[in-house]
JSON list of C-alpha atoms in Angstrom, two decimals:
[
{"chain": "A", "resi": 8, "resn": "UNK", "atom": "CA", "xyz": [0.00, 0.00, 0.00]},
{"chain": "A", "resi": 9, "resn": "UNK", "atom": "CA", "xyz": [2.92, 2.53, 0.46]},
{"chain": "A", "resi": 10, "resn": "UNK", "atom": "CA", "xyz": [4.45, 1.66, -2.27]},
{"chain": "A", "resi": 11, "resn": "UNK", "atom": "CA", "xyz": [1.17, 2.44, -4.06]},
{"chain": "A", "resi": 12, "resn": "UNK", "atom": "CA", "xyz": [1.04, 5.62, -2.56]},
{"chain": "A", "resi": 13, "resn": "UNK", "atom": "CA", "xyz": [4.39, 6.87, -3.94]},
{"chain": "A", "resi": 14, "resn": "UNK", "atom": "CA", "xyz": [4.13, 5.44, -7.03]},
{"chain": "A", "resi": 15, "resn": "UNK", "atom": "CA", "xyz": [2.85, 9.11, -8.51]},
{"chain": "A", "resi": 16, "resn": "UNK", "atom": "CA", "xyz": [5.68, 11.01, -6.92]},
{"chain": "A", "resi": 17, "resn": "UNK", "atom": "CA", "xyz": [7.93, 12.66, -9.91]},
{"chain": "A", "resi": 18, "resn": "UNK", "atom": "CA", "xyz": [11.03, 14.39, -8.60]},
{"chain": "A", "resi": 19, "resn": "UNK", "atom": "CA", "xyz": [11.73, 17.96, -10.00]},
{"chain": "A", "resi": 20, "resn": "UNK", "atom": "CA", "xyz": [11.56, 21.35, -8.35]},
{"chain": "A", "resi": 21, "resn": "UNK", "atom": "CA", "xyz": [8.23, 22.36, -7.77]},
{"chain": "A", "resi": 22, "resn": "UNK", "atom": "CA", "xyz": [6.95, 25.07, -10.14]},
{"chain": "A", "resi": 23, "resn": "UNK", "atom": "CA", "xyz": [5.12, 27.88, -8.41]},
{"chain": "A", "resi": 24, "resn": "UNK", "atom": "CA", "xyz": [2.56, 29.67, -10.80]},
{"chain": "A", "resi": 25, "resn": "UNK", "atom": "CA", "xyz": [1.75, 32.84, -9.24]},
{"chain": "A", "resi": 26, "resn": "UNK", "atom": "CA", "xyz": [3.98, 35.59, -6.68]},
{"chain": "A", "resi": 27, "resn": "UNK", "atom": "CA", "xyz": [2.47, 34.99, -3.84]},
{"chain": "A", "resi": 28, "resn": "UNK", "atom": "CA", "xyz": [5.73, 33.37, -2.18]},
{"chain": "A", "resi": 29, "resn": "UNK", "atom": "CA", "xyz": [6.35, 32.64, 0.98]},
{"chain": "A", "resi": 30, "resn": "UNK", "atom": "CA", "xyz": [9.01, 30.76, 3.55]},
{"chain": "A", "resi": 31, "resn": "UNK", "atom": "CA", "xyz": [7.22, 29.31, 6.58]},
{"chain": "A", "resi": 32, "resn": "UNK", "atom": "CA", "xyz": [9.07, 28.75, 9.92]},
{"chain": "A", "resi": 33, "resn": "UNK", "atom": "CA", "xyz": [7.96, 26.71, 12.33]},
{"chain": "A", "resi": 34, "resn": "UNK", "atom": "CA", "xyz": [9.13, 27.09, 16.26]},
{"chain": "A", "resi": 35, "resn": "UNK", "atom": "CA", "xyz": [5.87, 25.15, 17.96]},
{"chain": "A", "resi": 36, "resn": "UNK", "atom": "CA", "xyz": [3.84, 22.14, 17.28]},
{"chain": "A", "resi": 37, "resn": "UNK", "atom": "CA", "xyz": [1.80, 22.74, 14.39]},
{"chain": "A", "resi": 38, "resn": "UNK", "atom": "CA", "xyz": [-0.15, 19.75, 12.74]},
{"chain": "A", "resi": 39, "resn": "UNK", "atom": "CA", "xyz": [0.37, 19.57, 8.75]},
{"chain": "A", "resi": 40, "resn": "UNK", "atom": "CA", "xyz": [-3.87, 20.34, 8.04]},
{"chain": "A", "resi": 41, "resn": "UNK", "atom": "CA", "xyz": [-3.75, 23.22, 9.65]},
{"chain": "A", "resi": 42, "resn": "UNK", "atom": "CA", "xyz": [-1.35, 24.23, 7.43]},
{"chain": "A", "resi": 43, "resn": "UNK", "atom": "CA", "xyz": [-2.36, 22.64, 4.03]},
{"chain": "A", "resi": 44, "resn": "UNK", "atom": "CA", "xyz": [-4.73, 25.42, 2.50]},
{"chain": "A", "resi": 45, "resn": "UNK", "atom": "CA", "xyz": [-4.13, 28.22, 5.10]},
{"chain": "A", "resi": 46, "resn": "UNK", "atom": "CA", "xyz": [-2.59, 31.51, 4.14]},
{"chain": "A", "resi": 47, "resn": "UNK", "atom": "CA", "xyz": [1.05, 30.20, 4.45]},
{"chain": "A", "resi": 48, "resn": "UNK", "atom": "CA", "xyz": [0.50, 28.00, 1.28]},
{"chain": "A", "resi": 49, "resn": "UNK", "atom": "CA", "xyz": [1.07, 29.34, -1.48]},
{"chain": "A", "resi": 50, "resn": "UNK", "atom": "CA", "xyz": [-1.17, 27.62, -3.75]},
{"chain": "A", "resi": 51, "resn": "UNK", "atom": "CA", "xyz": [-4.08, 28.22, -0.86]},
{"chain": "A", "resi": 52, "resn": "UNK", "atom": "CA", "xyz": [-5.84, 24.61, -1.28]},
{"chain": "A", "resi": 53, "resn": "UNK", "atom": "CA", "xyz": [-5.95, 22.35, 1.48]},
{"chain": "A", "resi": 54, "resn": "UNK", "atom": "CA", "xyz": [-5.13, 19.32, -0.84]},
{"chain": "A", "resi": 55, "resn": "UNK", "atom": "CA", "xyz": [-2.63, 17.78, 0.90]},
{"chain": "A", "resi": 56, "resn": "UNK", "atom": "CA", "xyz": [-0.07, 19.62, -0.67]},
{"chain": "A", "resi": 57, "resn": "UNK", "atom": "CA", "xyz": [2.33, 22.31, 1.76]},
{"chain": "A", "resi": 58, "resn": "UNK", "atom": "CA", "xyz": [3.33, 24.70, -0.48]},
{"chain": "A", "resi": 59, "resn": "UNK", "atom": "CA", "xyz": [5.87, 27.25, 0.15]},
{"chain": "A", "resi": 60, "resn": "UNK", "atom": "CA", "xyz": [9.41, 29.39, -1.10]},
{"chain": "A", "resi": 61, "resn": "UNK", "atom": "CA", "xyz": [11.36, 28.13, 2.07]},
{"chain": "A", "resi": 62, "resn": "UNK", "atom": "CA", "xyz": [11.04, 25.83, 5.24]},
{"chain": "A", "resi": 63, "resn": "UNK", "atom": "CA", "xyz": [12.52, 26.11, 8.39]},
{"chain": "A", "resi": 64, "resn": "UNK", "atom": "CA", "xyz": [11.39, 23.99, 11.62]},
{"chain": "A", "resi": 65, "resn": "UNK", "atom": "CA", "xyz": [13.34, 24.68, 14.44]},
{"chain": "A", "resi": 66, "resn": "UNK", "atom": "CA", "xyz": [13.59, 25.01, 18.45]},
{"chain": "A", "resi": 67, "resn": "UNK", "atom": "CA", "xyz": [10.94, 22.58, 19.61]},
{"chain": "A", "resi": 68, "resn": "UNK", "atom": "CA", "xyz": [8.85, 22.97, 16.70]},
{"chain": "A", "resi": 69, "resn": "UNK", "atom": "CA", "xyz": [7.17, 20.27, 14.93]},
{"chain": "A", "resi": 70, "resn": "UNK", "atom": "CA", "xyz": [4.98, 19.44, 11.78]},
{"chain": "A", "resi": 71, "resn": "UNK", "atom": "CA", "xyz": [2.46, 17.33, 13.06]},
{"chain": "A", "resi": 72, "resn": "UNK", "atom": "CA", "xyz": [1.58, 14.50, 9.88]},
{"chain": "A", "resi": 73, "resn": "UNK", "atom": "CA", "xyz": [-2.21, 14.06, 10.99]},
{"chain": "A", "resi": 74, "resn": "UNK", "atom": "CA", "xyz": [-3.01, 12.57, 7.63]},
{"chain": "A", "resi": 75, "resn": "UNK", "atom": "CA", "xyz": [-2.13, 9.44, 5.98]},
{"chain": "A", "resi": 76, "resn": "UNK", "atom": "CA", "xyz": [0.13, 11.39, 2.99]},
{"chain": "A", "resi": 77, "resn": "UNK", "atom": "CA", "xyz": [1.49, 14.76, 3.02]},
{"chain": "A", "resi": 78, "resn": "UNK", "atom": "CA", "xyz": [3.57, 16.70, 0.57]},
{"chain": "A", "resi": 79, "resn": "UNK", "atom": "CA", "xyz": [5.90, 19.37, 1.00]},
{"chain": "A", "resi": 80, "resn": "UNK", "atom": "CA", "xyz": [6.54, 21.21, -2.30]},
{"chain": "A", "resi": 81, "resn": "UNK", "atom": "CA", "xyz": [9.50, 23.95, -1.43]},
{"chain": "A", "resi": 82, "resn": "UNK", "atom": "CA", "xyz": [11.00, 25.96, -3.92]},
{"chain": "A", "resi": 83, "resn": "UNK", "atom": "CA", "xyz": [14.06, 26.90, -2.16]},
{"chain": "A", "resi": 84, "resn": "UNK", "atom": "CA", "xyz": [15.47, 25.26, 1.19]},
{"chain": "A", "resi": 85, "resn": "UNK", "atom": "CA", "xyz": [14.22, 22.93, 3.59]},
{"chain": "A", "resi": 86, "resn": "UNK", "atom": "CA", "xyz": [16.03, 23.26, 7.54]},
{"chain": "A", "resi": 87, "resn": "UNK", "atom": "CA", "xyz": [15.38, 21.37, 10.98]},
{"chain": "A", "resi": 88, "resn": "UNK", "atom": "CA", "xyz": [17.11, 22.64, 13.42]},
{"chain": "A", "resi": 89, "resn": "UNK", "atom": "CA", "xyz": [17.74, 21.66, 16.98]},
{"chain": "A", "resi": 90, "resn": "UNK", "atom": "CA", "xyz": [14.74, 19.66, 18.21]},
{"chain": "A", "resi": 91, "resn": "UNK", "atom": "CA", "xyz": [12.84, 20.38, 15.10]},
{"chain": "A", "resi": 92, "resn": "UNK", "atom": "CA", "xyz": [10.40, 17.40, 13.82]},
{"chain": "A", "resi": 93, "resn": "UNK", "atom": "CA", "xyz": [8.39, 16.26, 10.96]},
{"chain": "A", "resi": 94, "resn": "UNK", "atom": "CA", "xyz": [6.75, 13.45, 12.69]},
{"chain": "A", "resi": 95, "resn": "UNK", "atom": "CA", "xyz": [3.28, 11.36, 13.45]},
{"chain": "A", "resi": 96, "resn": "UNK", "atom": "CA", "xyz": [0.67, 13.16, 15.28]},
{"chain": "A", "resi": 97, "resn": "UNK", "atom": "CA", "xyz": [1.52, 12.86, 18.96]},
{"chain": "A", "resi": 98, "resn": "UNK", "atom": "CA", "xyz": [-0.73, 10.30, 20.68]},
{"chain": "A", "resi": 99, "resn": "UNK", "atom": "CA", "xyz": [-2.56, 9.11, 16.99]},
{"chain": "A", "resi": 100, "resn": "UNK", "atom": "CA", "xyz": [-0.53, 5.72, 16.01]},
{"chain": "A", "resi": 101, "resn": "UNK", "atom": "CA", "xyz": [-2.36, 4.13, 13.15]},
{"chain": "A", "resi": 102, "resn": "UNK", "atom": "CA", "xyz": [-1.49, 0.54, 12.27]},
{"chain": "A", "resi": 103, "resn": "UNK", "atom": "CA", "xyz": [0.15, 1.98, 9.32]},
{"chain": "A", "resi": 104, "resn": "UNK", "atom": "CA", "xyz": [2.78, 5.25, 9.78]},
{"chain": "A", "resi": 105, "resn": "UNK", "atom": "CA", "xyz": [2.25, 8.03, 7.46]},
{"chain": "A", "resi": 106, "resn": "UNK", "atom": "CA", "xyz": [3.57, 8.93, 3.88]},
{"chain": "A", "resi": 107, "resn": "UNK", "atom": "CA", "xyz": [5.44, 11.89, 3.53]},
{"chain": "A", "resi": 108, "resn": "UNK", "atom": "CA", "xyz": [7.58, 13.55, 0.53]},
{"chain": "A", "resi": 109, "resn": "UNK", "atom": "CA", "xyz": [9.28, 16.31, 0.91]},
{"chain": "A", "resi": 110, "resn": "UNK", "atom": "CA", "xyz": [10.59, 17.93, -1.99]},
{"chain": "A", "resi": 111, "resn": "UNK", "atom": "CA", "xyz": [13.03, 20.81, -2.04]},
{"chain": "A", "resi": 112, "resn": "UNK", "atom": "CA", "xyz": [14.37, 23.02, -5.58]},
{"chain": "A", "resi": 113, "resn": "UNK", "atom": "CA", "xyz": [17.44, 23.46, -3.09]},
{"chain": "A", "resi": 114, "resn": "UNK", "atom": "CA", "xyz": [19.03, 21.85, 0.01]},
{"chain": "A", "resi": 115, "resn": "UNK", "atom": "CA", "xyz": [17.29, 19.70, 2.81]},
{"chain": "A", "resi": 116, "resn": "UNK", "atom": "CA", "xyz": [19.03, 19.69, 5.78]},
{"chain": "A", "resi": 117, "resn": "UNK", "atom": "CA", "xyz": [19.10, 18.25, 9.32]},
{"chain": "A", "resi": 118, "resn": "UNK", "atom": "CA", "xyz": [20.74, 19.61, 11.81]},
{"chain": "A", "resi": 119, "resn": "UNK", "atom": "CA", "xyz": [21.24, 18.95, 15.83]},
{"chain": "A", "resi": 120, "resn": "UNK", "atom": "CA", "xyz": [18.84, 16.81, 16.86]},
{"chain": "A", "resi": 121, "resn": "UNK", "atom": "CA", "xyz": [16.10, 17.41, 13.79]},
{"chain": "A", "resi": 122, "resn": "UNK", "atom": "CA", "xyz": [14.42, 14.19, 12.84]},
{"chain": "A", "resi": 123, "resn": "UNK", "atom": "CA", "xyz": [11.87, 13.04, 10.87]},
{"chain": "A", "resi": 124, "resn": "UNK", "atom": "CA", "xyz": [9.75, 9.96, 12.36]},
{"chain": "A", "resi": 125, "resn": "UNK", "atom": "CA", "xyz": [6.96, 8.49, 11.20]},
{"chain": "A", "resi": 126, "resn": "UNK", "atom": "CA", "xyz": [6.06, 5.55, 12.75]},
{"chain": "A", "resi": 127, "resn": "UNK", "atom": "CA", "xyz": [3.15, 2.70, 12.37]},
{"chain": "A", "resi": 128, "resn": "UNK", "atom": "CA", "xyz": [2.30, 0.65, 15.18]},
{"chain": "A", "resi": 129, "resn": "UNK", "atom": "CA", "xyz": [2.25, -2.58, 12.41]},
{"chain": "A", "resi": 130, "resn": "UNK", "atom": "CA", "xyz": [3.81, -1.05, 9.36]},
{"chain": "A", "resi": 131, "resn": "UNK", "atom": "CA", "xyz": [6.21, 2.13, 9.75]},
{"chain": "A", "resi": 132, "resn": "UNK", "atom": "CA", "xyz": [5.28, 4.95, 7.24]},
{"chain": "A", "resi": 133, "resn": "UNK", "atom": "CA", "xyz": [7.16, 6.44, 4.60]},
{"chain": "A", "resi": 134, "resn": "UNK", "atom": "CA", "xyz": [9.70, 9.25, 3.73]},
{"chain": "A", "resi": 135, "resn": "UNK", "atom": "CA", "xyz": [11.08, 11.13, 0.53]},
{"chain": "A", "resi": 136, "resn": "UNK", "atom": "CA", "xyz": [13.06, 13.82, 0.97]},
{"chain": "A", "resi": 137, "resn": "UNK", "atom": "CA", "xyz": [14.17, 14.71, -2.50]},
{"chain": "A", "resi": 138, "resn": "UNK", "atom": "CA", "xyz": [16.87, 17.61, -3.11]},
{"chain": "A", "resi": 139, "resn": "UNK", "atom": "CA", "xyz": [17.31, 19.93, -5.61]},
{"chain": "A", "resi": 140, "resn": "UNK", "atom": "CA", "xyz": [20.99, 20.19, -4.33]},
{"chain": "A", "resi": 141, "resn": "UNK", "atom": "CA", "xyz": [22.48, 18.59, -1.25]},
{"chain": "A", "resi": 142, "resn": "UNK", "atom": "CA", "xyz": [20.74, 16.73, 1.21]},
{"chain": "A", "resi": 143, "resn": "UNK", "atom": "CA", "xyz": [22.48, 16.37, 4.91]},
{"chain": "A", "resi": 144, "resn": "UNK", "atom": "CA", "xyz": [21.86, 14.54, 7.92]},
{"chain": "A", "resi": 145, "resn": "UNK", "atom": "CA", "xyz": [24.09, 16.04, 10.92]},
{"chain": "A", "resi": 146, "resn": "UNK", "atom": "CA", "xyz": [24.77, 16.03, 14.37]},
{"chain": "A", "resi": 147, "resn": "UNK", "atom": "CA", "xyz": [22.08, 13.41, 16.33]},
{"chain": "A", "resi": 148, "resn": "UNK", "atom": "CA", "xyz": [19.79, 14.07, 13.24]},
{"chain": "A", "resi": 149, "resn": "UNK", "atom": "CA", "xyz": [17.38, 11.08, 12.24]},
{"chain": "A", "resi": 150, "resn": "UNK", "atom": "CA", "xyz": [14.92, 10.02, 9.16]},
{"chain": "A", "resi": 151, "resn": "UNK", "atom": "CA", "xyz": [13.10, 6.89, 10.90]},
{"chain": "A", "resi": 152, "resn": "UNK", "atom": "CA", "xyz": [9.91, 4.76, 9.84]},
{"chain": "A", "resi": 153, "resn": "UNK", "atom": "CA", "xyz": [9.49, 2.09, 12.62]},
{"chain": "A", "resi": 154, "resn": "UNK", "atom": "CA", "xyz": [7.06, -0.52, 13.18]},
{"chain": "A", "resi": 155, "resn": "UNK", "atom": "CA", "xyz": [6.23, -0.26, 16.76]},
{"chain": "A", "resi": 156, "resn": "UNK", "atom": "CA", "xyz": [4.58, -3.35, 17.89]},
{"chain": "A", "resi": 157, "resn": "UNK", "atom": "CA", "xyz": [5.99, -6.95, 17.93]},
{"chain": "A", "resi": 158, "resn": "UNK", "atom": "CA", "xyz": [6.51, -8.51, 14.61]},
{"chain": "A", "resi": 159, "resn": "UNK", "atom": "CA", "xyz": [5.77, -4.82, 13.13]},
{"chain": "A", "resi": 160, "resn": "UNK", "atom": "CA", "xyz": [7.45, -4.24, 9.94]},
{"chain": "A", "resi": 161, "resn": "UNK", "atom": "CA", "xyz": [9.70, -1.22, 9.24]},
{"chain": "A", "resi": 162, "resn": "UNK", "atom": "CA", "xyz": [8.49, 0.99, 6.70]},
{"chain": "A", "resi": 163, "resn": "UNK", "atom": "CA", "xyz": [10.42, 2.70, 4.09]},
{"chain": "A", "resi": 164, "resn": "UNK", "atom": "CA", "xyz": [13.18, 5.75, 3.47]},
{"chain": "A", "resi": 165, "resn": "UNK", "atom": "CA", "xyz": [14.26, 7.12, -0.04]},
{"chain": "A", "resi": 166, "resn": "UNK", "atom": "CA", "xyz": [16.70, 9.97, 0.05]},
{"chain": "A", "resi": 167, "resn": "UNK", "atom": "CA", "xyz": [17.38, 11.69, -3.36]},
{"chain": "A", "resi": 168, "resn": "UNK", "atom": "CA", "xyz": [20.02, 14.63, -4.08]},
{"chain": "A", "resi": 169, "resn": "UNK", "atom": "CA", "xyz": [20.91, 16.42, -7.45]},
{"chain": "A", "resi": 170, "resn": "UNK", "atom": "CA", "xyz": [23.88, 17.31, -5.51]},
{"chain": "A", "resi": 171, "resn": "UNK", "atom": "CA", "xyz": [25.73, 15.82, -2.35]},
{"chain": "A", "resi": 172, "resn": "UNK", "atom": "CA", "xyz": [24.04, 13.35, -0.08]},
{"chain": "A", "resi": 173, "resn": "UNK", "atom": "CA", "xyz": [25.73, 13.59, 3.32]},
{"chain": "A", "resi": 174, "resn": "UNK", "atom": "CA", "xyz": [25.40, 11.70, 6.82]},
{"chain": "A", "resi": 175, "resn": "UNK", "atom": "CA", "xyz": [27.79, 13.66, 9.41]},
{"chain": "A", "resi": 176, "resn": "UNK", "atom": "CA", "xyz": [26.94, 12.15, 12.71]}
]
């Protein structure tokens, strides 16, 4: 079923149509729908799609995934910084863990203790981050997809980078 889920994904920069651009940083917990559609999106449709010129999650923040598959569509950078998460929605396991694809027309970087989890309690989820340049893990950063329960399967992780792919840790 993940699998299925991804099969659509094409990797390129994402192509912006109109001016209204915007970089979105996040320093508390914020779930993904509340996002998806609201002013900070650039293409202003809650579709499941986060539009936006930059990311940057950082501090304690957090992108909540509180749906089973969420895009990011960045045209420049994507940062998380310090304790800053893309992760499941806090107390909301579902037997399978989210799908998320993050794609960035620049870099997509980790840094600290940043991590991206997104965990199933039978079948972990699912992450894409795709680069436009270099993608870096550093520090105590972590991309995981765990099954959580006994016998649980892992789920899946697909890093892609025009440029560099880099684990310092």
């Amino acid at each position: 079923m993940l699998f299925e889920l991804l099969a659509g994904v094409a990797f390129s920069a994402p192509a912006l149509p109109h001016s209204r651009l915007s970089g979105l940083e996040i320093t508390s917990v914020t779930r993904f729908s509340n996002l998806d559609g609201g002013p900070s999106d650039n293409d202003g449709a809650a579709n499941g799609v986060l539009t936006v010129d930059w990311l940057k999650i950082r501090g304690n923040g957090a992108i909540e995934i509180d749906v089973p598959l969420a895009r990011f569509e960045v045209a420049g950078d994507v940062t998380l910084d310090g304790n800053g998460a893309i992760r499941n929605q806090a107390g909301a396991l579902h037997s399978i863990g989210p799908v998320v694809v993050v794609k960035a027309g620049r870099a997509v970087t980790l840094n600290g203790s940043a991590r991206v989890i997104l965990s199933g309690l039978d079948v972990g989820g699912a992450a894409v981050l795709c680069a436009g340049t270099n993608l870096e893990v550093n520090g105590d950063g972590r991309v995981s997809a765990d099954g959580i329960n006994p016998g649980s399967s892992g789920g899946s992780i697909e890093l892609v980078a025009a440029g560099q792919l880099r684990m310092n840790g």
